Structure formats: structure tokens, C-alpha cells
Coordinates of C-alpha atoms in Angstrom, one line a residue:
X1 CA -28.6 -28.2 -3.8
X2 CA -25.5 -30.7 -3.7
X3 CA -22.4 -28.9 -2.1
X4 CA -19.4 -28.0 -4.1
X5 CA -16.8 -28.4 -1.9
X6 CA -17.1 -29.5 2.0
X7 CA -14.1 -28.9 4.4
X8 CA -13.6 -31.6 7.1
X9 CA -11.1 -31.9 9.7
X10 CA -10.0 -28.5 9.7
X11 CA -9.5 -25.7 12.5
X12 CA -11.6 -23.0 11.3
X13 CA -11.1 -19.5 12.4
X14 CA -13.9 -17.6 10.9
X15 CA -12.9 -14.2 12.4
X16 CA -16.6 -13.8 13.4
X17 CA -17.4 -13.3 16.8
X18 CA -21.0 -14.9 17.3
X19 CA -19.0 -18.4 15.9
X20 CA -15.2 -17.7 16.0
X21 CA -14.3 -21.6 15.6
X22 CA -15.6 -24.0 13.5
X23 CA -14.3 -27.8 12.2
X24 CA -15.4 -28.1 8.8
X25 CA -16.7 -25.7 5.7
X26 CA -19.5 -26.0 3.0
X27 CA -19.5 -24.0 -0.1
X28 CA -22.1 -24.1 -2.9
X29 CA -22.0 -21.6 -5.9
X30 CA -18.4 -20.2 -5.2
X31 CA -20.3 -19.0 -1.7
X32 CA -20.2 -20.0 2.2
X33 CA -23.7 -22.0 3.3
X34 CA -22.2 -23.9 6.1
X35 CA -19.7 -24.3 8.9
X36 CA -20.9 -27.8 9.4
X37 CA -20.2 -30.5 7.2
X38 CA -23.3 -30.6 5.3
X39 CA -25.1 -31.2 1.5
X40 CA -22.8 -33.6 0.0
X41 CA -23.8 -34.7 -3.1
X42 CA -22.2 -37.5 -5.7
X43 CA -20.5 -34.7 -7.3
X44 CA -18.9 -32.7 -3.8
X45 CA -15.6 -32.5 -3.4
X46 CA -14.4 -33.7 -0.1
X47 CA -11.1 -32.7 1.6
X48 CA -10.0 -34.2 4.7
X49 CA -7.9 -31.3 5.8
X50 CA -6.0 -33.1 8.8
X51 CA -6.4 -30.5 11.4
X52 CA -4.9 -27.7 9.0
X53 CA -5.6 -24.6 9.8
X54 CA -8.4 -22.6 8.1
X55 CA -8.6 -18.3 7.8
X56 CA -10.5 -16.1 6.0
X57 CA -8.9 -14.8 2.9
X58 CA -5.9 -11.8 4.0
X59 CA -7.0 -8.2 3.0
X60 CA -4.6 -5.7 1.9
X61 CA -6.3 -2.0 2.2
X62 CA -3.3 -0.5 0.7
X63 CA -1.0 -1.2 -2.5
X64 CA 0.0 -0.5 -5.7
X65 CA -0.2 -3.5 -7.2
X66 CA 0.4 -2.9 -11.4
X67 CA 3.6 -1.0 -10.1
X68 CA 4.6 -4.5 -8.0
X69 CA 3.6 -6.6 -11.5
X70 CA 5.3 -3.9 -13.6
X71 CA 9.0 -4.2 -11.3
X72 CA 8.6 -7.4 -11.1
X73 CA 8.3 -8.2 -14.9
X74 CA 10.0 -5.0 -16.5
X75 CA 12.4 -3.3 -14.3
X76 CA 15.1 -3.8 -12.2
X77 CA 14.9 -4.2 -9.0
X78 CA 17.7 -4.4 -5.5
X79 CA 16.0 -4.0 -2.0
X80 CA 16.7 -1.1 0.4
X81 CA 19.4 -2.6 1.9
X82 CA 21.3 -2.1 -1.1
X83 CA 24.4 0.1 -0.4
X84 CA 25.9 3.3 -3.1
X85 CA 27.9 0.9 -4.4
X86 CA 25.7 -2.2 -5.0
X87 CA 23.5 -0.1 -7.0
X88 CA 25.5 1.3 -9.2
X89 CA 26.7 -2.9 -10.2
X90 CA 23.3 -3.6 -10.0
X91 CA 22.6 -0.6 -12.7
X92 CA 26.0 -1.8 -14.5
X93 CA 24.8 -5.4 -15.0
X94 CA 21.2 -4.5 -16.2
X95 CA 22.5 -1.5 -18.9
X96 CA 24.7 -4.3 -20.4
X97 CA 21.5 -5.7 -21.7
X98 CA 20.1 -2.5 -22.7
X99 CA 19.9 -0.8 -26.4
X100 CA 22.2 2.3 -26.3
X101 CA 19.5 4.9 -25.4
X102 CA 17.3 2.6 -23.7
X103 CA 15.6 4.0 -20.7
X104 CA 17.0 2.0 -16.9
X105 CA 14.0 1.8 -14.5
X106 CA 13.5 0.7 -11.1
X107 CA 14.2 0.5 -7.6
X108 CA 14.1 0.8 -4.4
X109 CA 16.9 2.8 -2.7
X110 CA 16.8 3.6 1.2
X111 CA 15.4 7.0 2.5
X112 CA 19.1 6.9 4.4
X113 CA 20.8 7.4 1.1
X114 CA 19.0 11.0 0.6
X115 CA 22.6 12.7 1.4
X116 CA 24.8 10.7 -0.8
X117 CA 22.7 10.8 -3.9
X118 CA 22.3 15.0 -3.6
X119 CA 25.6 15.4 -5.2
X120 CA 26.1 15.5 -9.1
X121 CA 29.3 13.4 -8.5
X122 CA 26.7 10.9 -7.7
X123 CA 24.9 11.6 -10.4
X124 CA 27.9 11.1 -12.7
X125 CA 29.3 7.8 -11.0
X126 CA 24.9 7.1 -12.3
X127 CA 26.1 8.1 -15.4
X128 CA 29.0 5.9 -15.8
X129 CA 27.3 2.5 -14.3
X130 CA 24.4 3.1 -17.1
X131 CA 26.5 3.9 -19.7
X132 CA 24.7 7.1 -20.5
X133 CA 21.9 5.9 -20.5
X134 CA 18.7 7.4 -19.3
X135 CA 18.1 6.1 -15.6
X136 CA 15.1 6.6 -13.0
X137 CA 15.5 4.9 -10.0
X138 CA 12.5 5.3 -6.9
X139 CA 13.3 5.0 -3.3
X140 CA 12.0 3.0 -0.7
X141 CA 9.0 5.1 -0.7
X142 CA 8.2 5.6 -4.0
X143 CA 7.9 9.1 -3.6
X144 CA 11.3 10.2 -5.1
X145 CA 13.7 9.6 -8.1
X146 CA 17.4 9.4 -8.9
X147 CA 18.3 9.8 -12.5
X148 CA 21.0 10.3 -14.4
X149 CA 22.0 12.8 -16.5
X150 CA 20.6 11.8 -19.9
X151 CA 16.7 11.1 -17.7
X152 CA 17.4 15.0 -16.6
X153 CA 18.2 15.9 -20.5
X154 CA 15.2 14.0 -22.1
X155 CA 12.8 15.6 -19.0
X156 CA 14.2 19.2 -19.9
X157 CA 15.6 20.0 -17.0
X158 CA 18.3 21.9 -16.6
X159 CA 20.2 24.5 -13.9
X160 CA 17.7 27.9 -15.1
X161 CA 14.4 24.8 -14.5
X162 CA 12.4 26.1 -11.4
X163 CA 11.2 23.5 -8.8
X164 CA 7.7 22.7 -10.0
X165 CA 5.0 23.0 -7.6
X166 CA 5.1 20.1 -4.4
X167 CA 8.1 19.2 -5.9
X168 CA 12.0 19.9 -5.5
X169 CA 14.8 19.6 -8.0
X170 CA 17.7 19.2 -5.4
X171 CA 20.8 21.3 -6.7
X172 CA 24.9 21.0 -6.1
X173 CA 26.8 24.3 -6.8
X174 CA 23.4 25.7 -8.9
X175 CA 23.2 22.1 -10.9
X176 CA 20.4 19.3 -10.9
X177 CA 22.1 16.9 -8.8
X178 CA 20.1 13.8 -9.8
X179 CA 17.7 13.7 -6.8
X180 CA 14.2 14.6 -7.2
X181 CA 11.6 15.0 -4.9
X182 CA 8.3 14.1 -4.6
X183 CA 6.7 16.1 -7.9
X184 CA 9.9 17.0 -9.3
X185 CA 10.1 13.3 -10.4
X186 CA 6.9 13.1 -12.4
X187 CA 8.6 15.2 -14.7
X188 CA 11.0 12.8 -15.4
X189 CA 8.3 9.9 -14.9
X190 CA 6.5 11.8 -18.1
X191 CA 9.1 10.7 -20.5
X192 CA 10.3 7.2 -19.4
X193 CA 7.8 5.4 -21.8
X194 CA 4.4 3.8 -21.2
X195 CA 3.5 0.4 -21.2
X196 CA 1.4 -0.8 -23.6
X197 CA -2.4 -2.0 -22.5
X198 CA -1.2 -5.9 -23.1
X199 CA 1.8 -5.1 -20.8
X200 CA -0.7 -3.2 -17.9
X201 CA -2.7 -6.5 -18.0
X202 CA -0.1 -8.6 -17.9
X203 CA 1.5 -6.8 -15.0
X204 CA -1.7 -6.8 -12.8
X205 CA -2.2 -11.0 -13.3
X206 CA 1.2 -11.1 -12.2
X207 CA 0.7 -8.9 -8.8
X208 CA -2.0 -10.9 -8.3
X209 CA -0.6 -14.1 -8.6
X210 CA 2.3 -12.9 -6.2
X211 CA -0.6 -11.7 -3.9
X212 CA -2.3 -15.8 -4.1
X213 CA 1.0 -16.8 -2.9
X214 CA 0.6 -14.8 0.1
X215 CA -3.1 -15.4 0.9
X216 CA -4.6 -12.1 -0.1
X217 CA -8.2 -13.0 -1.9
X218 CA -8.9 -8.6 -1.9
X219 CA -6.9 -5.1 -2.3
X220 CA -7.3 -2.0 -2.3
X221 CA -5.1 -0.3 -4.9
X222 CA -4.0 3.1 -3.5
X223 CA -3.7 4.8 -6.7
X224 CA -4.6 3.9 -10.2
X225 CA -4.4 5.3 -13.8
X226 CA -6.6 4.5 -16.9
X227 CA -4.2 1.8 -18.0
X228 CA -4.3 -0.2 -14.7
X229 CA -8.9 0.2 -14.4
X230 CA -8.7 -0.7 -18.1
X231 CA -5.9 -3.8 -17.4
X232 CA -8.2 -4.7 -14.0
X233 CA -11.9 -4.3 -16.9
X234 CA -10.1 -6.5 -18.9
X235 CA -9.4 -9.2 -16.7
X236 CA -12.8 -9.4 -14.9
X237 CA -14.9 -9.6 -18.2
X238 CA -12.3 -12.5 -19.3
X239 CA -13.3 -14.3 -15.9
X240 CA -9.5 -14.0 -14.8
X241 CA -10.0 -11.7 -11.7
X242 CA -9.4 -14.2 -9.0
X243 CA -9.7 -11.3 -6.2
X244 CA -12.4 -8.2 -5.0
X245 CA -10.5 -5.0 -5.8
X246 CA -11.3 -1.6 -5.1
X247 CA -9.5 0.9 -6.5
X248 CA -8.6 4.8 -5.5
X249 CA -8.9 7.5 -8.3
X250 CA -6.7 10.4 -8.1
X251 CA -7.4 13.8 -7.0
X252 CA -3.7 14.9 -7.8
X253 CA -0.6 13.5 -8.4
X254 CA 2.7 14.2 -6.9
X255 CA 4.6 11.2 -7.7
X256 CA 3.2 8.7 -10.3
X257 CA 2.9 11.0 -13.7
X258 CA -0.5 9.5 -14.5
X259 CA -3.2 11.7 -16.6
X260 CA -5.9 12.1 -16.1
X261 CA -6.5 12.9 -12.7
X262 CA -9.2 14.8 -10.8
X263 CA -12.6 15.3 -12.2
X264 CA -11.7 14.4 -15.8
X265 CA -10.7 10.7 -14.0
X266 CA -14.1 10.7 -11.7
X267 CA -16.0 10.7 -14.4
X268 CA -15.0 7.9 -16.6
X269 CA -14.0 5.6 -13.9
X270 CA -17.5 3.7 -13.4
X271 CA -17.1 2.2 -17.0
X272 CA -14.7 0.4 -15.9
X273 CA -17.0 -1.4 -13.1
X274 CA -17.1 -4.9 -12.9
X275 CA -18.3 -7.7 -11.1
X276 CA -15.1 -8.2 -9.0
X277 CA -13.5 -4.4 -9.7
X278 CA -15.0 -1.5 -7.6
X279 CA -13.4 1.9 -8.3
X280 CA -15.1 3.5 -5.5
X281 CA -12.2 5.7 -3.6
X282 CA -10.7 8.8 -4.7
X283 CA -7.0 8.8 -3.3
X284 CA -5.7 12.7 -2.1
X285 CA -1.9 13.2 -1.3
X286 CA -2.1 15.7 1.6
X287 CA 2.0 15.5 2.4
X288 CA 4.2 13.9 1.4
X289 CA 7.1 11.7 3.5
X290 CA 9.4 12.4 6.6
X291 CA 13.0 11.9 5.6
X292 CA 12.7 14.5 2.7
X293 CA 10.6 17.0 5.2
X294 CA 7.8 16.7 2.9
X295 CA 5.2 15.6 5.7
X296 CA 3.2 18.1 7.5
X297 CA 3.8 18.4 11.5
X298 CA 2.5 19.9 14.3
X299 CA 6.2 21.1 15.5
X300 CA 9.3 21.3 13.6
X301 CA 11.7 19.1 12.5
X302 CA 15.6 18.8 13.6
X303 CA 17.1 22.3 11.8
X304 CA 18.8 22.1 8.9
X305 CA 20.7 24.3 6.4
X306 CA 18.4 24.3 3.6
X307 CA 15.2 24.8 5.8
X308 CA 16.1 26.3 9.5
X309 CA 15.1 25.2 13.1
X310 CA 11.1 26.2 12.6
X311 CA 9.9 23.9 9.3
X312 CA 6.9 22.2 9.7
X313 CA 6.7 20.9 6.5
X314 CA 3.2 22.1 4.7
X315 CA 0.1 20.1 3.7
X316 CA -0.7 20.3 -0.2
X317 CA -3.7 22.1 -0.1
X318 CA -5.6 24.4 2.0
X319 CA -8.7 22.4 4.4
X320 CA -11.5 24.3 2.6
X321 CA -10.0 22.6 -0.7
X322 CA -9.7 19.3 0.8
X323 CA -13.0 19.8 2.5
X324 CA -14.5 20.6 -1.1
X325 CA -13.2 17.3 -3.0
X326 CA -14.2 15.4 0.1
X327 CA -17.7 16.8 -1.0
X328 CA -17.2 16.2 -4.5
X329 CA -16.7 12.7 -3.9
X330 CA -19.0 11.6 -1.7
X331 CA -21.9 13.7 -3.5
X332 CA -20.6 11.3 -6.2
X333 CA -21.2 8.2 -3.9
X334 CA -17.0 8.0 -3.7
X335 CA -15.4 7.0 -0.4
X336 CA -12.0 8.6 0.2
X337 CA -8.2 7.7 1.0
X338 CA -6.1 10.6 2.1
X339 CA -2.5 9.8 2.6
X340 CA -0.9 11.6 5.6
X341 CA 2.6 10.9 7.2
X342 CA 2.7 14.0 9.4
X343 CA 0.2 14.9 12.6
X344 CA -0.3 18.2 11.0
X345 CA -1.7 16.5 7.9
X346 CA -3.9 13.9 10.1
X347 CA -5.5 16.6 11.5
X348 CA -6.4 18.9 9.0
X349 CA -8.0 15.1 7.3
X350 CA -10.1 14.7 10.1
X351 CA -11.2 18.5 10.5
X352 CA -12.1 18.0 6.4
X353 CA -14.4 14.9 7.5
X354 CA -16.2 16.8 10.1
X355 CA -17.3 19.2 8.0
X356 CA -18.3 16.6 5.1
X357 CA -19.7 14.4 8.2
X358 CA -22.2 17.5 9.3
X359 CA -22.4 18.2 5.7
X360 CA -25.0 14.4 5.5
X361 CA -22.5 12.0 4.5
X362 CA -22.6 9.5 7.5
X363 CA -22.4 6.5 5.4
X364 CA -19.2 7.7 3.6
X365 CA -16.3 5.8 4.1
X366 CA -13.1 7.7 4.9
X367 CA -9.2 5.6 5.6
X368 CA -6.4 7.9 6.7
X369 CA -3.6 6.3 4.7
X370 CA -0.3 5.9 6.8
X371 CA -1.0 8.1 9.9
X372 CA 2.1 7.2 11.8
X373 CA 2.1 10.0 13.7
X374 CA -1.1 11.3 15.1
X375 CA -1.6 13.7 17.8
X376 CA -2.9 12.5 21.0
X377 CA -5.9 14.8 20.8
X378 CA -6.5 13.5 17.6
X379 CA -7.0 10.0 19.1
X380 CA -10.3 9.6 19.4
X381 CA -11.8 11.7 16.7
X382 CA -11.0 8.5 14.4
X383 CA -14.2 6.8 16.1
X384 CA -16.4 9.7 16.4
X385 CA -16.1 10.6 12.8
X386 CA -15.6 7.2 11.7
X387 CA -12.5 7.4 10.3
X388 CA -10.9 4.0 9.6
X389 CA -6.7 3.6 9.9
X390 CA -5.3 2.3 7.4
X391 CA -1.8 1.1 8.4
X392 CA 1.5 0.1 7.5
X393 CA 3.2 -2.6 10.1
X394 CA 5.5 -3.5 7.5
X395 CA 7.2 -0.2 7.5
X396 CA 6.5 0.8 10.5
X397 CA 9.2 -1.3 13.2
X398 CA 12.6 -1.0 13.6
X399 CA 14.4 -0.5 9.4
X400 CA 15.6 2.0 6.6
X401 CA 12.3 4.0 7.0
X402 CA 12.2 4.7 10.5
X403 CA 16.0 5.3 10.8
X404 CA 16.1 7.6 8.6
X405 CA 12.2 9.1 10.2
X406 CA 15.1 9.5 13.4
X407 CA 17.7 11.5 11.7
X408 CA 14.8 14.1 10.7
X409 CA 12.5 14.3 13.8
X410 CA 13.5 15.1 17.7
X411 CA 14.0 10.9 19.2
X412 CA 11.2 11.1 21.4
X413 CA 8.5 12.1 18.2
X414 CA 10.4 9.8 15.7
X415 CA 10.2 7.2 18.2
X416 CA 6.9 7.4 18.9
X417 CA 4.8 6.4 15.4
X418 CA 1.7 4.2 14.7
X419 CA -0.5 4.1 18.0
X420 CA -2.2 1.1 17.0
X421 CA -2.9 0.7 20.8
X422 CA -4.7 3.6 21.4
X423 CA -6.3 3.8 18.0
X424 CA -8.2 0.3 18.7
X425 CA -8.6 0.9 22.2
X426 CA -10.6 3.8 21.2
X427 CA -13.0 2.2 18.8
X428 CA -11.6 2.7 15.8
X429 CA -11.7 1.1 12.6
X430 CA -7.9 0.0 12.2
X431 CA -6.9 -2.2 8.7
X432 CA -3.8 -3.0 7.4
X433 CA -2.0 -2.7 4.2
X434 CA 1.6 -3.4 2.8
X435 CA 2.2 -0.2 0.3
X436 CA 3.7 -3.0 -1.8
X437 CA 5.8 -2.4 -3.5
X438 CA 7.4 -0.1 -1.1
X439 CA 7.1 -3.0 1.2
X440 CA 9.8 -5.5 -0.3
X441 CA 6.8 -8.4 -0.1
X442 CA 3.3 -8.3 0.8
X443 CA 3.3 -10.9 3.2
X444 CA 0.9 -10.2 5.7
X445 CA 2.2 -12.9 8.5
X446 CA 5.5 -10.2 8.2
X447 CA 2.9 -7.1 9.0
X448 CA 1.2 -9.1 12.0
X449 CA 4.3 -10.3 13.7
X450 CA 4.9 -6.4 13.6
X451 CA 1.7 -5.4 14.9
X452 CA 2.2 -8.2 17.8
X453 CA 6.0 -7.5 18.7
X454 CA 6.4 -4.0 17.5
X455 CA 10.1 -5.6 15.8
X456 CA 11.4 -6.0 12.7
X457 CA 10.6 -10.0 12.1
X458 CA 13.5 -10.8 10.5
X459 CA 15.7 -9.6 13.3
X460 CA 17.6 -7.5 11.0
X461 CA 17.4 -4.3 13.4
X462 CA 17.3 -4.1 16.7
X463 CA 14.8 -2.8 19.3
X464 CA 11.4 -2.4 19.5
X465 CA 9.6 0.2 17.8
X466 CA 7.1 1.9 20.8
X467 CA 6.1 -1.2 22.2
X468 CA 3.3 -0.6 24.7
X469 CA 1.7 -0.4 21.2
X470 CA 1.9 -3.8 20.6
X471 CA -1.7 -5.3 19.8
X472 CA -3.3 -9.1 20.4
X473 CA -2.7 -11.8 17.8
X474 CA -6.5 -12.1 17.3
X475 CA -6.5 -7.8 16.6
X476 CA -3.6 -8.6 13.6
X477 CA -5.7 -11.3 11.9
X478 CA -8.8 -9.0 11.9
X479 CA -6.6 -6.2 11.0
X480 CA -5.6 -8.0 7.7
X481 CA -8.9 -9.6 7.4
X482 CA -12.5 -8.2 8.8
X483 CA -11.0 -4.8 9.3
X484 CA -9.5 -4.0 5.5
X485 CA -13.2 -5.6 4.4
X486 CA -15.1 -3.1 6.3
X487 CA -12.8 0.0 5.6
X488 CA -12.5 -0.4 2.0
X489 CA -16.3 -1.2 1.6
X490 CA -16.2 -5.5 0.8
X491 CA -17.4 -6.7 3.9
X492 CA -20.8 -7.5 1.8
X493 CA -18.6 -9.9 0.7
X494 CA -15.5 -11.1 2.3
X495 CA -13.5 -10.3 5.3
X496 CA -15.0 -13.4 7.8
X497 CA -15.8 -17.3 7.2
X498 CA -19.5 -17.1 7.3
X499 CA -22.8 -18.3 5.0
X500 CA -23.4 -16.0 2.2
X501 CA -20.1 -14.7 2.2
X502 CA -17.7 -15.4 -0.7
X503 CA -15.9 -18.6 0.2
X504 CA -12.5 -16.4 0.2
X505 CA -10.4 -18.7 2.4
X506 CA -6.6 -20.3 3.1
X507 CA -4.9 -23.2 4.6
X508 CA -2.0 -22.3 6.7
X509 CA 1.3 -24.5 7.3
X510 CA 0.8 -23.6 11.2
X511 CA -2.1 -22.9 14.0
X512 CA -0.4 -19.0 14.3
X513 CA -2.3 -19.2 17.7
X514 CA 0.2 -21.8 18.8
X515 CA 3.2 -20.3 16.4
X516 CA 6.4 -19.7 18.2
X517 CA 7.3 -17.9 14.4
X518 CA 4.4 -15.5 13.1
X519 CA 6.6 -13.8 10.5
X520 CA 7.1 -17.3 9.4
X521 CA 3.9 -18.7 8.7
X522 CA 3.1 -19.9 5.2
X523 CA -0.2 -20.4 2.8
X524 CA -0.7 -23.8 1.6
X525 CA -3.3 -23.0 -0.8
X526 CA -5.5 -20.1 -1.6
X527 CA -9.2 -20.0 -2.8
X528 CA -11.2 -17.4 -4.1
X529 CA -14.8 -17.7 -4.9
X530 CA -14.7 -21.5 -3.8
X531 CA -11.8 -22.0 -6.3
X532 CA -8.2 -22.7 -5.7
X533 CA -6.2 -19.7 -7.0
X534 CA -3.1 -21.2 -5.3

């Protein structure tokens, strides 16, 4: 059979080890069959690349991609390094185009502005940019909400409302003050309005064209609802997936309001199956984030007023719980993603997975989702049980998130987060993903230059961020490449350049291998499937 499309002149890194370089491409039936230069036919299109550089497709293990669509085409948005100030303009300018009650949604403020917005003078000066409006705005890790007054009327609560469970509704003087955390938000996030199913579609073929631009042919979404399976269904059986994308069902919910969840979510999610689609992770919240002190830890954080000098933070359920929807899932043939920020929560994962590993499930994929901090002795049990790391470079080098990690934690634990190092020098399974939208982009060039320098790339803050755990350029590309494929179950697939594989590919503006500039490499074009998608 005549080839479809033949490479030529190209630098091909196929991120395969038995053939790691290659000069030209063949693809027939949107597939790999050739790194030669081979089967042309009348019909074959031939490009004369020029010595551009060829990769394998980028992999993001780890994003929420119909939130990313839905800020970027309904809400308003300002980036972390927005000050107090800025955001109440930016809220000022965006209410001026609002109906009188309309709700203002959005975000992200930084983690270092937790102090200033626990006051309900900050929730009036809210009040006043907005107009009176109703206003929910997320931080930079998507895990907590500042809202106005009318948002805190509308969601009933009020000074006699009791902190729901995993949640807290943080008070001035016996008031709501305006800043919720982690659950206490869904219960504003339950009256905010829902998007309708043409507006979920339409906000998951916008991610994914913003994820083309970057080179990212695959995802994992890290937490989905009915709306966003049935917007990804939709898609797919119109032929207008252009990416593999597994999704993660959730087991509970602390932050995104979604229902269901749990078994009633399991069991309808393989209808929504497709060719390209593959909603084959449950997603479990064991803690929640540093800055507020909802992570689990081995020792205590910094004292405090509101919680003394011996709070651990707590995990948000017990390991024989864990242990049984780890079970659950994989008796259903599910993989799983458990998010843990604290070592405390990393270990109680990995104790779950040793029981469900001597339970029979070998085969069972398992990702520890964040993981920045990770005991020592826990090092090596990532191999052994097969635990794959699914990390976030983006957030984890010198910014908002980690300063404000450093005003919570003793400096030399705060300082010490994501052993990459280690964690690959120990076998392990290590892939990386942006958690964009609380990354600002996801540009994965932005994530490697992190993994390779252990700095911000954009020289915005200083310093390096535990460098002796700095990592190879070759490690990054297969960390954003073969490595998401194989933890999130596509490297059948995609991951590497080679025949039978899904011709999943870019064209870079640089060799990165002989880039002076990693955080500023750019993608040409993008294919999925032997198509150009950008």
C-alpha cells in the first residue's frame, strides 16, 4: 500500500531506545510503518522538512482540561501574579458587562494572598468591585474560592452554617469572611450555574485546540463529570477528537461540585467509551494543599493560632477505605490516580497499593498525583509496587506556590519538594503533567526546562528549587512523552515514533538538544493520527 505521508530531511527523535534517531518518517492509515523513507506512491505527500526537528507527540498525564476551555471562553481570568488590588479592577471591568445579578466567575489568585482575603473587609471591598453581584473566584490551585457576599447568600451560608466536612468556612469576628476552603467552596460551586451540554463541548474543542498549539497529541484529565465524558462522546463519534484521552472518574469530590460521583459515576462511565476517549481511572483526593494546611504530613507544620505547633494536617479517609475503593476499581478493570501533596498522604497511597498489589492486581495501573513531598523511605517503594509519579514541574520551581509552601512548612522540608532524582534513579515510572489550568499554560518546553534547571524559566523568581534534583534533557522529553503514555495506559498507542504506533508527532522551531533556551522552544505544527491538527 502507497504511503500517505513520507517525512524527509528531518531529525527524528523517536524516544525509543533500540532506534532513538531517525532522518525521515512513513505513515500509512493515520499509523507509523517506517522510519525510512519508503512506499511512495503517486498520491503520497512528500515534505522536505529541512533538518527540522521531529518528536513524538507531548503527553500531559495530568489536567483539567473543560475547566481550561470553560475560563478561557466563559470566565474571567488574571494570573497569580495578580495583586489585591488588580483583582478587584479586574472584577470591576468584567461586572460592568454583567446583568445585575449575574453570577462573576473565575480566577486564579495566589496561595500568598490566603491572609488578606480572610477578612470580611475584603469580602466587602469584593462586594463593591462586583457591584453586588454574586462572585466566585478560585486560587492558584483550584482548591479554594473567594466570593462575595451575595455568592455566600445564594449558597445559604451564613455565621450559625457549620464547616461541612473536608471543608472550612474561614470566619472574621464569627462571620463568613469570603474565603472558603477546599469543600466549603463546592457549596458555593452548587449554585453558580451549569453550562449547557453545547457549551461543555464547546469548551473541550477549545482546550484541545490550545493543547495543539503546544504539541500535546494525549491527556489525561484528572477529574471529570458527566457533562465533560458526554462533551468528550460527542466529539469522538463526530470524528472531531484530534487527541487519545483518558479520563479519571471520581471517587469524591472536595472541590469541583460535580454529581455523580463514586459508584453511581463508575457505573455509567463505559457508555461513554470511544475510539479515542478511555475513561479508565478513578481519581481519589487523599489531602488536600499546603498553604491552607490541608495536606497530610509526616511532621507538623510552622504553629499557628488557629491550629497550634503539632498539626499534621489529616488524610481524607482512613487506609482500609482507600484500600477498599482501590479494590473496587481495579475488580472493575479501573486504574487509579490518587492526588497527594503531603508525605503522610504518599504513604498511606502506597501502603493502599500494597495491599491491592498482594490482593492479584499486578497489572493495575496506579499514578501518585503531585507527590512533592515524599519521604525518603518511601523512595523506592514507587518501583516495587509500581507506582508511576505523576508530576508537576510547572509548579514545582521557584513561584507563588512554593513561596507560599515556605511560609507553612519548616525551610529545610519546604525546600526540599519533588525528588525527581531519586524517584528515576530508583526505577520508577516518572510522567509529567501541567494541572492546567492551575498551571497558567500547558506548555510542556516550560515543564522540561524545570525538570532540567530546577528554575522558574521565565526568570521571574530567583534560585533554584533543590537542584541536585535536576534530571537529563533526554529524562524531560520521555517524561512528557513515553512516560505519561505508559502511566496513563496509551503506550499501545502513542508515546514513541515507532511502526504501528499512531503517527502522533511535532515539528519543533529548534533541535532542544542544541537549545541554549528550552522554556523557549516552539511547535511548528502538530499531527495526530497522520493529520495536521496544528
Amino acid at each position: 500500500m502507497a504511503a500517505d505521508l513520507v517525512l524527509t530531511n528531518a531529525v527524528v527523535y523517536t524516544v525509543d531506545t533500540a532506534r532513538p534517531w531517525a532522518s525521515a518518517l512513513t505513515v500509512t492509515g493515520g499509523k507509523i510503518v517506517a522510519l525510512e523513507d519508503v512506499d511512495r506512491g503517486p498520491a503520497t505527500e512528500v515534505r522536505d522538512l529541512g533538518g527540522a526537528f521531529v518528536m513524538p507527540g507531548l503527553i500531559d498525564v495530568h489536567n483539567h482540561h473543560a475547566m481550561a476551555g470553560r475560563a478561557d471562553l466563559f470566565e474571567l481570568t488574571f494570573g497569580a501574579e495578580a495583586g489585591f488590588d488588580a483583582i478587584l479592577d479586574a472584577v470591576r471591568a468584567r461586572a460592568a458587562s454583567l446583568g445585575p445579578d449575574e453570577w462573576l466567575t473565575g480566577g486564579a489568585w495566589a496561595s500568598t494572598l490566603v491572609e488578606t482575603m480572610s477578612s470580611a473587609s475584603a469580602r466587602r471591598a469584593l462586594d463593591e468591585a462586583a457591584g453586588g453581584r454574586p462572585v466566585a473566584l478560585t486560587d492558584d490551585s483550584r482548591h479554594n474560592r473567594w466570593v462575595s457576599s451575595r455568592a455566600l447568600e445564594l449558597a445559604g451560608i451564613t455565621p450559625a452554617t457549620p464547616d461541612p466536612a473536608g471543608g472550612v468556612i474561614v470566619r472574621d469576628g464569627g462571620e463568613p469572611s469570603g474565603l472558603l476552603l477546599e469543600a466549603a467552596g463546592v457549596l458555593v460551586e452548587r449554585v453558580t450555574g451549569e453550562l449547557t451540554p453545547s457549551q461543555h463541548r464547546r469548551a473541550s474543542r477549545r482546550a484541545i485546540e490550545i493543547l495543539h498549539g503546544f504539541g500535546v497529541t494525549a491527556f489525561q484529565d484528572a477529574g471529570v463529570s458527566t457533562d465533560i465524558l458526554g462533551a468528550l462522546h460527542s466529539l469522538d463519534s463526530a470524528g472531531e477528537l484530534d487527541a487519545w484521552v483518558v479520563s479519571s472518574l471520581l471517587v469524591n469530590d472536595p472541590i469541583f461540585g460535580f454529581d455523580p460521583i463514586g459508584a453511581p459515576l463508575l457505573e455509567v462511565a463505559g457508555r461513554y467509551r470511544t475510539e479515542h476517549h478511555r475513561p479508565d481511572f478513578v481519581k481519589i483526593f487523599l489531602d488536600g494543599v499546603p498553604p491552607t494546611r490541608t495536606a497530610a504530613f509526616l511532621e507538623p507544620y510552622l504553629p499557628d493560632d488557629a491550629h497550634g505547633g503539632c498539626y499534621h494536617g489529616s488524610t481524607t479517609m482512613p487506609l482500609s477505605e482507600l484500600t477498599d475503593w482501590l479494590l473496587k476499581a481495579a475488580s472493575a478493570g479501573l486504574s487509579a490516580k490518587v492526588h497527594c501533596t503531603g508525605d503522610a498522604s504518599v504513604r498511606q497511597f502506597l501502603d493502599a497499593v500494597s495491599r491491592v498489589r498482594a490482593a492479584g492486581y499486578t497489572e493495575t495501573r496506579f499514578q501518585v498525583a503531585h507527590g512533592q513531598f515524599v519521604h525518603p523511605d518511601d523512595l523506592p517503594r514507587f518501583a516495587s509496587l509500581g507506582v508511576a509519579a505523576d508530576i508537576s514541574p510547572f509548579l514545582w520551581v521557584p513561584g507563588v506556590i512554593p513561596s507560599a509552601i515556605a511560609a507553612v512548612l519548616p525551610a529545610s522540608r519546604a525546600s526540599r519538594m519533588q525528588p525527581n532524582r531519586a524517584l528515576l534513579d530508583s526505577g520508577a515510572l516518572v510522567a509529567g503533567g501541567s494541572d492546567w489550568p492551575v498551571s497558567s499554560s500547558p506548555n510542556a518546553w516550560e515543564g522540561i526546562a524545570g525538570l532540567v534547571t530546577r528554575q522558574d524559566p521565565h526568570g521571574r523568581f530567583p534560585g533554584a528549587l533543590w537542584p541536585s534534583q535536576a534530571i537529563t534533557l533526554a529524562e524531560g522529553i520521555e517524561v512528557f512523552t513515553l512516560g505519561g503514555a505508559r502511566a496513563c495506559g496509551l503506550d499501545d498507542v502513542t508515546g514513541a515514533l515507532t511502526p504501528g504506533r499512531s503517527a502522533d508527532f511535532v515539528v519543533l522551531d529548534r533541535d532542544p538538544f542544541r537549545s541554549s533556551s528550552l522554556a523557549d522552544t516552539r511547535v511548528v505544527e502538530t499531527w495526530f493520527g497522520g493529520r495536521r491538527v496544528f
